[in-house]
Short mmCIF file of C-alpha atoms in Angstrom, two decimals:
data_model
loop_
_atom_site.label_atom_id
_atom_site.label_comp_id
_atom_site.label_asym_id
_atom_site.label_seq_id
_atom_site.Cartn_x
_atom_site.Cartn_y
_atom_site.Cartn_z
CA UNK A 13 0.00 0.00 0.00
CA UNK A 14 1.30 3.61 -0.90
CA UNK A 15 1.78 5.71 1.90
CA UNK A 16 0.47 9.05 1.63
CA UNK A 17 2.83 11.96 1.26
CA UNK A 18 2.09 14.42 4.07
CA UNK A 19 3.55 18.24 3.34
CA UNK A 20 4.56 19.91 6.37
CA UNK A 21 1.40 22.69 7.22
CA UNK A 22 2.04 26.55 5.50
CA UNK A 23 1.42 28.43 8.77
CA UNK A 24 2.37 31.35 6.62
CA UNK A 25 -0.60 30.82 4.04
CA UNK A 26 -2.92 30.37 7.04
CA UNK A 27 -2.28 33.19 8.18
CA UNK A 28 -2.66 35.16 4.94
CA UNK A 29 -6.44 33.05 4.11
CA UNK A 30 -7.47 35.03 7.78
CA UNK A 31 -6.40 38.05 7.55
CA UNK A 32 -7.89 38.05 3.90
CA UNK A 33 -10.67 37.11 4.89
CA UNK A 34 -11.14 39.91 7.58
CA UNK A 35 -10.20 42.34 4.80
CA UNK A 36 -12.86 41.05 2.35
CA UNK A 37 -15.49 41.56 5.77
CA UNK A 38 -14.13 45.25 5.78
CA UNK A 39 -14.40 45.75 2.39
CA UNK A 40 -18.24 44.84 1.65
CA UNK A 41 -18.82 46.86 5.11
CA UNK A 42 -17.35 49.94 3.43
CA UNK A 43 -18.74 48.87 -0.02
CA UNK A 44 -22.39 48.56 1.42
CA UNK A 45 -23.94 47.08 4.02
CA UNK A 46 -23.23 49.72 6.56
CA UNK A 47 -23.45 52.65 4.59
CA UNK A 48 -27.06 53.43 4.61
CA UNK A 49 -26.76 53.43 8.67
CA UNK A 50 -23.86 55.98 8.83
CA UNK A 51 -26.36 59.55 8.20
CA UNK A 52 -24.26 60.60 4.63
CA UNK A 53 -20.74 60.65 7.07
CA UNK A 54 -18.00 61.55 4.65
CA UNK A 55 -15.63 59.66 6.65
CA UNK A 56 -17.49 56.41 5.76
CA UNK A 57 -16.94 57.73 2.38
CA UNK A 58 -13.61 58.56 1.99
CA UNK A 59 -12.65 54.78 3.79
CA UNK A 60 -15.11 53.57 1.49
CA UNK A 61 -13.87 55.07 -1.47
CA UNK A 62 -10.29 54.19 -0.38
CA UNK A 63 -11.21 50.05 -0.34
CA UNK A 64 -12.90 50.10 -3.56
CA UNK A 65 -10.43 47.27 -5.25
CA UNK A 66 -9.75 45.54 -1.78
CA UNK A 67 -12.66 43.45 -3.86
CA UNK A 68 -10.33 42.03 -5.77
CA UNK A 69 -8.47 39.73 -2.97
CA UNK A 70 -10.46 37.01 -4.06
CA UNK A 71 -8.39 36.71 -7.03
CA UNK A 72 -5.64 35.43 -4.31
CA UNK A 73 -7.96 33.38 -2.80
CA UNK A 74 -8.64 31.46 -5.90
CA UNK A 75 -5.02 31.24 -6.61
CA UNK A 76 -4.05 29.69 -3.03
CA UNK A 77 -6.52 27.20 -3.80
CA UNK A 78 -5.03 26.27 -6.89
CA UNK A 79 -1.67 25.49 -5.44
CA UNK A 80 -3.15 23.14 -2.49
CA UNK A 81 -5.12 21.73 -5.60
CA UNK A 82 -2.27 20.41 -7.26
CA UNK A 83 -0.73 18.94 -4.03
CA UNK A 84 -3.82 17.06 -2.89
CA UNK A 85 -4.42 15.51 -6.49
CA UNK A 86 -0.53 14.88 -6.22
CA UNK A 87 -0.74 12.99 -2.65
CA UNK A 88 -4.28 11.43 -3.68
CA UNK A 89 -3.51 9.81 -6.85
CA UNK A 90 -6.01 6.77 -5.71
CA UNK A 91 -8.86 9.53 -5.58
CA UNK A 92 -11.85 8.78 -7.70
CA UNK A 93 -13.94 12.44 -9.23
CA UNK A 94 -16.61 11.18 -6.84
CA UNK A 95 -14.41 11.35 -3.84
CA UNK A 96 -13.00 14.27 -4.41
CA UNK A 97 -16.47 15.34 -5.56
CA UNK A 98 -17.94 14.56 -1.82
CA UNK A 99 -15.02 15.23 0.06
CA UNK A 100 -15.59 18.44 -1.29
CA UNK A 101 -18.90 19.26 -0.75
CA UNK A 102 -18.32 17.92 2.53
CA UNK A 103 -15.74 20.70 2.99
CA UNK A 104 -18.19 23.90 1.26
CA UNK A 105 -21.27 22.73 1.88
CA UNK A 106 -22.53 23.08 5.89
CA UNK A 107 -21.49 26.33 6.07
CA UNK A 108 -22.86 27.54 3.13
CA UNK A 109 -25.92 25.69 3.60
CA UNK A 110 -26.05 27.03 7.31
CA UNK A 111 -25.86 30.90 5.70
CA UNK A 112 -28.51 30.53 3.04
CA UNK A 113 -30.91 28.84 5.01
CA UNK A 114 -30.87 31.53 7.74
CA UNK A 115 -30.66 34.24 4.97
CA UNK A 116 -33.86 32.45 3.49
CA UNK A 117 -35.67 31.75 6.80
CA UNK A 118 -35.16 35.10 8.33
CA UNK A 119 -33.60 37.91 5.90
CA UNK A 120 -35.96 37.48 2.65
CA UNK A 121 -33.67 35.41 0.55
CA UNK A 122 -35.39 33.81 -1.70
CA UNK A 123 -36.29 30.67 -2.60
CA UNK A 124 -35.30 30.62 -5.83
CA UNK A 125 -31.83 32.29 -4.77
CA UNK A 126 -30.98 30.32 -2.23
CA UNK A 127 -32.12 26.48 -4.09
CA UNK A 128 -29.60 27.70 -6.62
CA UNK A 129 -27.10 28.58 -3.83
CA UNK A 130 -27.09 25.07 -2.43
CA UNK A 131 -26.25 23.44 -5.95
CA UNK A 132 -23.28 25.66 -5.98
CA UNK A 133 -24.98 27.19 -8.99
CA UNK A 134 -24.56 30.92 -8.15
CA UNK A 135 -22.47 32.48 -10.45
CA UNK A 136 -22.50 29.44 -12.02
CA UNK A 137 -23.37 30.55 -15.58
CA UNK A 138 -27.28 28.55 -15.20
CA UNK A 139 -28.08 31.26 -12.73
CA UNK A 140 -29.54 34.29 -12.81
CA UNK A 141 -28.78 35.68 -9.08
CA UNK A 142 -24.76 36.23 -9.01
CA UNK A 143 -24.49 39.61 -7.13
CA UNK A 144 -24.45 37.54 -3.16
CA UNK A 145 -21.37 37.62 -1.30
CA UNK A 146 -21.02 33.64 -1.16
CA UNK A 147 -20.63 33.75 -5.62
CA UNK A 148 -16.81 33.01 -4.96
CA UNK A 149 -17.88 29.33 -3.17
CA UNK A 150 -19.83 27.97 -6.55
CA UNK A 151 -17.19 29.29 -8.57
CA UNK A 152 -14.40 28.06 -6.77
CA UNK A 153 -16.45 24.32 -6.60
CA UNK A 154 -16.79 24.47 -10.43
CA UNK A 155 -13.20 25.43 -11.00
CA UNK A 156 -11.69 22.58 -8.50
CA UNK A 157 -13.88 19.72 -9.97
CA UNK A 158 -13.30 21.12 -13.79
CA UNK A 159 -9.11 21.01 -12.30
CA UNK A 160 -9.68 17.52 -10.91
CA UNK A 161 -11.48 15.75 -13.61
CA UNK A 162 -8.66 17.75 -16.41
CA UNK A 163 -6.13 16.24 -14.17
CA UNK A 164 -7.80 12.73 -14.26
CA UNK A 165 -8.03 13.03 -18.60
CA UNK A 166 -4.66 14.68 -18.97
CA UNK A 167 -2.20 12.22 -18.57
CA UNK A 168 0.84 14.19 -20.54
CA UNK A 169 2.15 17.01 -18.05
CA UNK A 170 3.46 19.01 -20.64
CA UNK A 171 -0.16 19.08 -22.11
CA UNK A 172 -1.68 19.35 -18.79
CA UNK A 173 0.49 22.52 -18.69
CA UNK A 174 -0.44 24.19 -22.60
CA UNK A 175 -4.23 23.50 -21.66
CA UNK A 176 -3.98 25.11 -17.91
CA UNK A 177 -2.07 27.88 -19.37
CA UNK A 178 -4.65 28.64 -22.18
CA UNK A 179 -7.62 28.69 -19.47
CA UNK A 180 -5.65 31.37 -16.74
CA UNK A 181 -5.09 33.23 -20.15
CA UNK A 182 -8.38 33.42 -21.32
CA UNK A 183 -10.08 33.70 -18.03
CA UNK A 184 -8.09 36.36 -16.88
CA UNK A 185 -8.79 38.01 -20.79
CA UNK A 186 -11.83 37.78 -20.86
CA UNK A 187 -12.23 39.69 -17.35
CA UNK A 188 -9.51 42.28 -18.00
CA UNK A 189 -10.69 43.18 -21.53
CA UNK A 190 -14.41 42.80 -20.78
CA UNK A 191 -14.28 45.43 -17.51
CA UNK A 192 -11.27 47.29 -19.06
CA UNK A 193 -9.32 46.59 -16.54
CA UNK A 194 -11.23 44.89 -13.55
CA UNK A 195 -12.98 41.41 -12.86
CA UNK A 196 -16.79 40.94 -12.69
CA UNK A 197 -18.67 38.36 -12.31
CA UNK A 198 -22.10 38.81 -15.07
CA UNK A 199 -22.40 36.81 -17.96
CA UNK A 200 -20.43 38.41 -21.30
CA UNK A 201 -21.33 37.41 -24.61
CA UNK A 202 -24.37 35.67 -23.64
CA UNK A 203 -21.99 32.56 -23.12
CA UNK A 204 -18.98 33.04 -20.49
CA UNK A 205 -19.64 33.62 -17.12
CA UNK A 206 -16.97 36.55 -15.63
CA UNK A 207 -17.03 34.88 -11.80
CA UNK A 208 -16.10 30.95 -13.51
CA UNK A 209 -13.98 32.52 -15.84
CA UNK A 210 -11.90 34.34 -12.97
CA UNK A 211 -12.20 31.06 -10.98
CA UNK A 212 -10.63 29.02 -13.72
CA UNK A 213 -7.68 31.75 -14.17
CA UNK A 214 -6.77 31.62 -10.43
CA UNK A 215 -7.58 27.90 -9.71
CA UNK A 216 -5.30 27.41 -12.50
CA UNK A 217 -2.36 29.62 -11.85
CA UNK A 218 -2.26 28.47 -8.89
CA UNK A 219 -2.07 24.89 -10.21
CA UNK A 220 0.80 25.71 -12.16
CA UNK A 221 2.57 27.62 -9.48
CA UNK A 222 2.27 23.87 -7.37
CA UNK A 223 3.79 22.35 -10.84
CA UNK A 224 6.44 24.24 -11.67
CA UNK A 225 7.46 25.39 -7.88
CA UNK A 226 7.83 21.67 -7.04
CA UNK A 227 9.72 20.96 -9.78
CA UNK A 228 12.20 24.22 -9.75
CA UNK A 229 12.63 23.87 -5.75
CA UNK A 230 13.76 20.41 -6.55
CA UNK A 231 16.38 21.25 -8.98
CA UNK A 232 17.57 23.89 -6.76
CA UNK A 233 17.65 22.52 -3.81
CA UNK A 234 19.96 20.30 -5.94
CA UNK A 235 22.54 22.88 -7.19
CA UNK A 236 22.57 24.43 -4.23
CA UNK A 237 23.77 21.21 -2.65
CA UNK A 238 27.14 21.82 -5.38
CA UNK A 239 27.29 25.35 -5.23
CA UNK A 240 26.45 26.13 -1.61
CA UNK A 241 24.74 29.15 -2.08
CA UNK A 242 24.67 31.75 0.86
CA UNK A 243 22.01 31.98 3.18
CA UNK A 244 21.75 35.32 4.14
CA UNK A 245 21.64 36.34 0.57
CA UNK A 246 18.18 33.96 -0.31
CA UNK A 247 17.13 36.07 2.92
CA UNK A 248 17.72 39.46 1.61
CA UNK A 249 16.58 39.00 -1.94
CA UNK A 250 13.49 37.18 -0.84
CA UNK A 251 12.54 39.37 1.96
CA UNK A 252 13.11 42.57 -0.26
CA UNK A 253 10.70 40.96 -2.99
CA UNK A 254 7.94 39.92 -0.43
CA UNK A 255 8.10 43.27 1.35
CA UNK A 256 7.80 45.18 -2.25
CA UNK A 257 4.99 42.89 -3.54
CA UNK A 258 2.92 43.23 -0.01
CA UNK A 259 3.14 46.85 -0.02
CA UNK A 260 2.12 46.92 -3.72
CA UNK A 261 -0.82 45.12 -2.31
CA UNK A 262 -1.53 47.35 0.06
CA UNK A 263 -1.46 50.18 -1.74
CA UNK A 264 -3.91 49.26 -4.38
CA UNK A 265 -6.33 47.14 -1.87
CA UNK A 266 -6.44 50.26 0.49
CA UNK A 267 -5.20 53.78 -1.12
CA UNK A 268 -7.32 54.09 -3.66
CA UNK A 269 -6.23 57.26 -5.01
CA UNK A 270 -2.33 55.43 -5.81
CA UNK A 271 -3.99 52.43 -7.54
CA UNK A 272 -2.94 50.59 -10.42
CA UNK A 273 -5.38 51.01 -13.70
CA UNK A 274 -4.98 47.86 -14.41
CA UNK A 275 -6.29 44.99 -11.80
CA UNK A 276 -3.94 42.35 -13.45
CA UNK A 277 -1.12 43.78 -11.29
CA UNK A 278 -2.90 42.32 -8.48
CA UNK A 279 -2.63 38.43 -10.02
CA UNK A 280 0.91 39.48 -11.16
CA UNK A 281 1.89 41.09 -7.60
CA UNK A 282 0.35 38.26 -5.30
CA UNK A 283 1.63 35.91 -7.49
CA UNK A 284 5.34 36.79 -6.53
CA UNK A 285 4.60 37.22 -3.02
CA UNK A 286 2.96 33.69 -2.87
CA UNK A 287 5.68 32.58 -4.38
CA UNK A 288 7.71 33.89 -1.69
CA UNK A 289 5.96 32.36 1.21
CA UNK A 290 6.12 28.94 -0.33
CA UNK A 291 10.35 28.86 -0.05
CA UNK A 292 9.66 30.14 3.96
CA UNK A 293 12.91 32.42 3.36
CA UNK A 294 11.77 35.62 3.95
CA UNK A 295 11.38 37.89 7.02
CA UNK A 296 7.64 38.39 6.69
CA UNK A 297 7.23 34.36 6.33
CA UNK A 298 9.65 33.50 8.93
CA UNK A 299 7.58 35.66 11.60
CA UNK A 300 4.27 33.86 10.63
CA UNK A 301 5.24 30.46 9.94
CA UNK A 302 4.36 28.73 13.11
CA UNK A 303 1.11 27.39 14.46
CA UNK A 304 0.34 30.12 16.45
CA UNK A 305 0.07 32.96 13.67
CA UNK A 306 -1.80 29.87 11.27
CA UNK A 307 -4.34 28.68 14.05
CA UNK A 308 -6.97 30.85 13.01
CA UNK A 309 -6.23 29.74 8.96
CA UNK A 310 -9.17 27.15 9.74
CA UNK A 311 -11.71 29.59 10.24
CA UNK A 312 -11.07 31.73 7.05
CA UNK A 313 -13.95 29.93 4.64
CA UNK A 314 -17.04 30.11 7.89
CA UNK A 315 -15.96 33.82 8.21
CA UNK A 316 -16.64 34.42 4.64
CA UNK A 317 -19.49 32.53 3.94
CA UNK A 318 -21.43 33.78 7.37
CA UNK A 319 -20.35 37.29 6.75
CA UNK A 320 -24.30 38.09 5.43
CA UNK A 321 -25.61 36.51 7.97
CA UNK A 322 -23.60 39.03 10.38
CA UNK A 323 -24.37 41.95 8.24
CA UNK A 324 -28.17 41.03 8.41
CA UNK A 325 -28.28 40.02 12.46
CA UNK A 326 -26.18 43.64 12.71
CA UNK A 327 -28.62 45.84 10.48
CA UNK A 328 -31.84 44.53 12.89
CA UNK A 329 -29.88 45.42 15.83
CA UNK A 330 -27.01 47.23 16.71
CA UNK A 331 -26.74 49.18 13.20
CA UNK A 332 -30.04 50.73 13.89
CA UNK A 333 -28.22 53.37 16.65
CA UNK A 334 -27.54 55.40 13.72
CA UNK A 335 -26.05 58.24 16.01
CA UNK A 336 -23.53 56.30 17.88
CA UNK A 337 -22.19 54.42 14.26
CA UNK A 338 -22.09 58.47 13.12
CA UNK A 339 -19.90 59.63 16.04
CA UNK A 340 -17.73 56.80 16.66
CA UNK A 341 -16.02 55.48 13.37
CA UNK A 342 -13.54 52.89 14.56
CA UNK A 343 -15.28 51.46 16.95
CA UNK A 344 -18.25 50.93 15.13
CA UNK A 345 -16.55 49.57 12.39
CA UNK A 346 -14.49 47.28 14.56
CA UNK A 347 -17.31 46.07 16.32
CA UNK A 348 -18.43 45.11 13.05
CA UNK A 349 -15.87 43.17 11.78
CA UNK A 350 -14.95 41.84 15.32
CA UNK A 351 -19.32 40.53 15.56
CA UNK A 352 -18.63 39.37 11.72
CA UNK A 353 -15.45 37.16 12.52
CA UNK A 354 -16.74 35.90 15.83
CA UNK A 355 -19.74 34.42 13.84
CA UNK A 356 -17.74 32.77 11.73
CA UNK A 357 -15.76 31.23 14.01
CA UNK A 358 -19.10 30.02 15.86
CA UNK A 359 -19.83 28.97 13.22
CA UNK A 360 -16.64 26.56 12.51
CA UNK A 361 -17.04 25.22 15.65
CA UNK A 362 -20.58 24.37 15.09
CA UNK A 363 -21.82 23.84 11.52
CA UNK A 364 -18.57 23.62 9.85
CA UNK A 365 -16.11 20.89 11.43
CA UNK A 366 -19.15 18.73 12.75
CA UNK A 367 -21.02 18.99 9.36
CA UNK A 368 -18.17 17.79 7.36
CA UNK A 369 -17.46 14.25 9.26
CA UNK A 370 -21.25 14.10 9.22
CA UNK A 371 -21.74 14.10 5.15
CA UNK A 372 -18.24 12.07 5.00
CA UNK A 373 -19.96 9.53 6.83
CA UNK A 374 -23.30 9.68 4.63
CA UNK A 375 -20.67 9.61 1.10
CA UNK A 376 -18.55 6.80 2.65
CA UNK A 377 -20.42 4.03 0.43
CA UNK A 378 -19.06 6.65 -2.21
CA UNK A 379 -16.03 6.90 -0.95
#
C-alpha cells in the first residue's frame, strides 16, 4: 500500500487566508452594508472610497486554492472524481448551507436564490442571481472539480500545462478586456460567465505555481547542494521581494487614489509574493510560519461565507443606533468586523467541522 505523502502545514498561508478574509469583511462593510446606517458621514466615504479594489483579494484566494489543488491531487492519486467530488462538498457545503438557510428563513432570501445557492450554482453561468457575497464558493467548486477531472483526462504534463495555461489566459482576458481593466462576475457574450472565468484563471495559476514550484525547488535545492549558495543572501533577496509585492498590495487594496489602472497587477503582484511564502525564506514568512500565527487559517472559509448573515443580524440590531455608528467610526466599524469574525468562528465550531465528518460519513459508500 502507498503511503500518503504528508507536506509539512504553510502556517504562513494560514495566516494570509485570515487576515484576507477579515479584509474582504471590511471591504463589503465599506462597499455597502453599513453605509445606509452611517447619516451621509463623509468619513465612511472617503474609507469607502479608499477600499474600492480591496474586492479584488479574491483573485488570491482562488489562486491559493489552486496550489493546495495540485498537491492534494498529487498525494491522492487513488482519488476517484466522486471522492474528491464529496469530500468536497463535505468541505463547502454546511457552512454555506447554514448561511442561506438563515438568509432564506429570516432575511428574505429567496427561494429561488438560495435552491440555486445550495447546488453551488450561483455564479454558475445557469443562474440568474450572481451579485451575493457567497458567488466566490460555486465558482471556486466548479473550478476545483473542472481542475480535478482535467487532471484525471490529462495524462501528458506538458499538455496538462499548454491546456492550464490557455484557461488562466483566457479567463483572466476575458475579465480584464471585458471590464477594461477589472474582474466581474455577469455573464459576457451571452456565453462566459466573468465569476467561472476568474475562478478558472486563479484555480489554474495556482495549479501551475504547485507544478512548476515543485519541480524548480527540486532542482535547486539540488545545485545548491554543489554550489552552496549563501544563506543570508536567499534572505535578503526574498525578503526585499515579499516586502515590495505586499506593499504593492496594500497600496492598491487600500489607497485608492495610488492604484494601479490595471487589476492584473494584483494576479501578477500576489503571485510573486505567494511565491515567496512557499520557499519560507523571507522575514515576513519566517515571523508567521508557526502554528500560532496559522491557528486561526481554519476559520477563514465560515468567516466568509457567514459574513451576510452578520451583516443582516447587525442591520436589525445594533446598526439601527444610527447616532452612535455616526460619532464613533472605529469602533463601530471594529465592532463590526470583530461581531462578523466571531460568527464565523461560531460557526466553525458548530456547523462547519461537525457537518463535514457528518456528510463524510453519509458519502462513505461513495467513498
Amino acid at each position: 500500500m502507498k503511503k500518503e505523502v504528508r507536506k509539512k502545514k504553510l502556517y504562513n498561508i494560514e495566516f494570509i487566508r485570515f487576515v484576507f478574509a477579515i479584509c474582504i469583511i471590511y471591504f463589503h462593510l465599506l462597499h455597502s452594508y453599513i453605509m445606509p446606517h452611517t447619516k451621509d458621514s463623509s468619513v465612511y466615504q472617503y474609507l469607502s472610497d479608499q477600499v474600492l479594489y480591496s474586492k479584488y483579494i479574491v483573485e488570491c484566494f482562488f489562486i491559493m486554492s489552486g496550489y493546495f489543488l495540485y498537491h492534494t491531487i498529487r498525494n491522492h492519486p487513488d482519488w476517484t472524481v466522486g471522492t474528491f467530488v464529496c469530500k468536497k462538498i463535505s468541505r463547502l457545503w454546511p457552512s454555506l448551507a447554514c448561511s442561506v438557510i438563515i438568509m432564506a428563513a429570516f432575511f428574505g432570501k429567496t427561494f429561488y436564490a438560495s435552491f440555486l445557492d445550495l447546488l453551488f450554482l450561483q455564479s454558475s453561468g445557469l443562474a440568474t442571481d450572481w451579485k451575493g457575497l457567497n458567488w466566490y464558493v460555486s465558482a471556486f467548486f466548479v473550478a476545483e472539480v473542472f481542475y480535478f477531472l482535467l487532471d484525471k483526462c490529462v495524462n501528458d504534463p506538458n499538455k496538462m500545462k499548454l491546456i492550464t495555461c490557455l484557461l488562466v489566459y483566457f479567463g483572466y482576458e476575458l475579465n480584464i478586456s471585458g471590464t477594461d481593466g477589472e474582474f466581474g462576475r455577469n455573464m459576457i457574450y451571452g456565453v462566459f460567465n466573468m465569476g467561472v472565468a476568474r475562478a478558472l484563471a486563479g484555480v489554474g495559476l495556482g495549479y501551475l505555481i504547485g507544478q512548476i514550484y515543485e519541480s524548480a525547488s527540486a532542482k535547486w535545492r539540488a545545485r545548491r547542494t554543489v554550489s552552496n549558495t549563501n544563506d543570508i543572501k536567499e534572505t535578503v533577496v526574498i525578503s526585499c521581494l515579499e516586502l515590495v509585492t505586499l506593499i504593492m498590495l496594500i497600496i492598491n487594496f487600500f489607497f485608492n487614489q495610488y492604484a494601479y489602472e490595471n487589476q492584473f497587477i494584483v494576479v501578477v503582484l500576489f503571485a510573486a509574493f505567494f511565491i515567496c511564502q512557499l520557499t519560507g525564506k523571507g522575514v515576513f514568512s519566517r515571523i508567521t510560519n508557526n502554528p500560532v500565527a496559522g491557528f486561526a487559517g481554519k476559520y477563514a472559509y465560515s468567516v466568509y461565507v457567514m459574513q451576510e448573515v452578520a451583516f443582516a443580524v447587525m442591520k436589525h440590531t445594533w446598526w439601527k443606533s444610527e447616532d452612535f455608528i455616526y460619532d464613533h467610526v472605529v469602533i463601530s466599524l471594529g465592532i463590526s468586523v470583530f461581531m462578523a469574525v466571531a460568527i464565523g468562528i461560531l460557526t466553525y465550531y458548530l456547523i462547519e467541522k461537525p457537518g463535514a465528518k457528518i456528510m463524510i460519513r453519509l458519502f462513505s459508500p461513495f467513498l
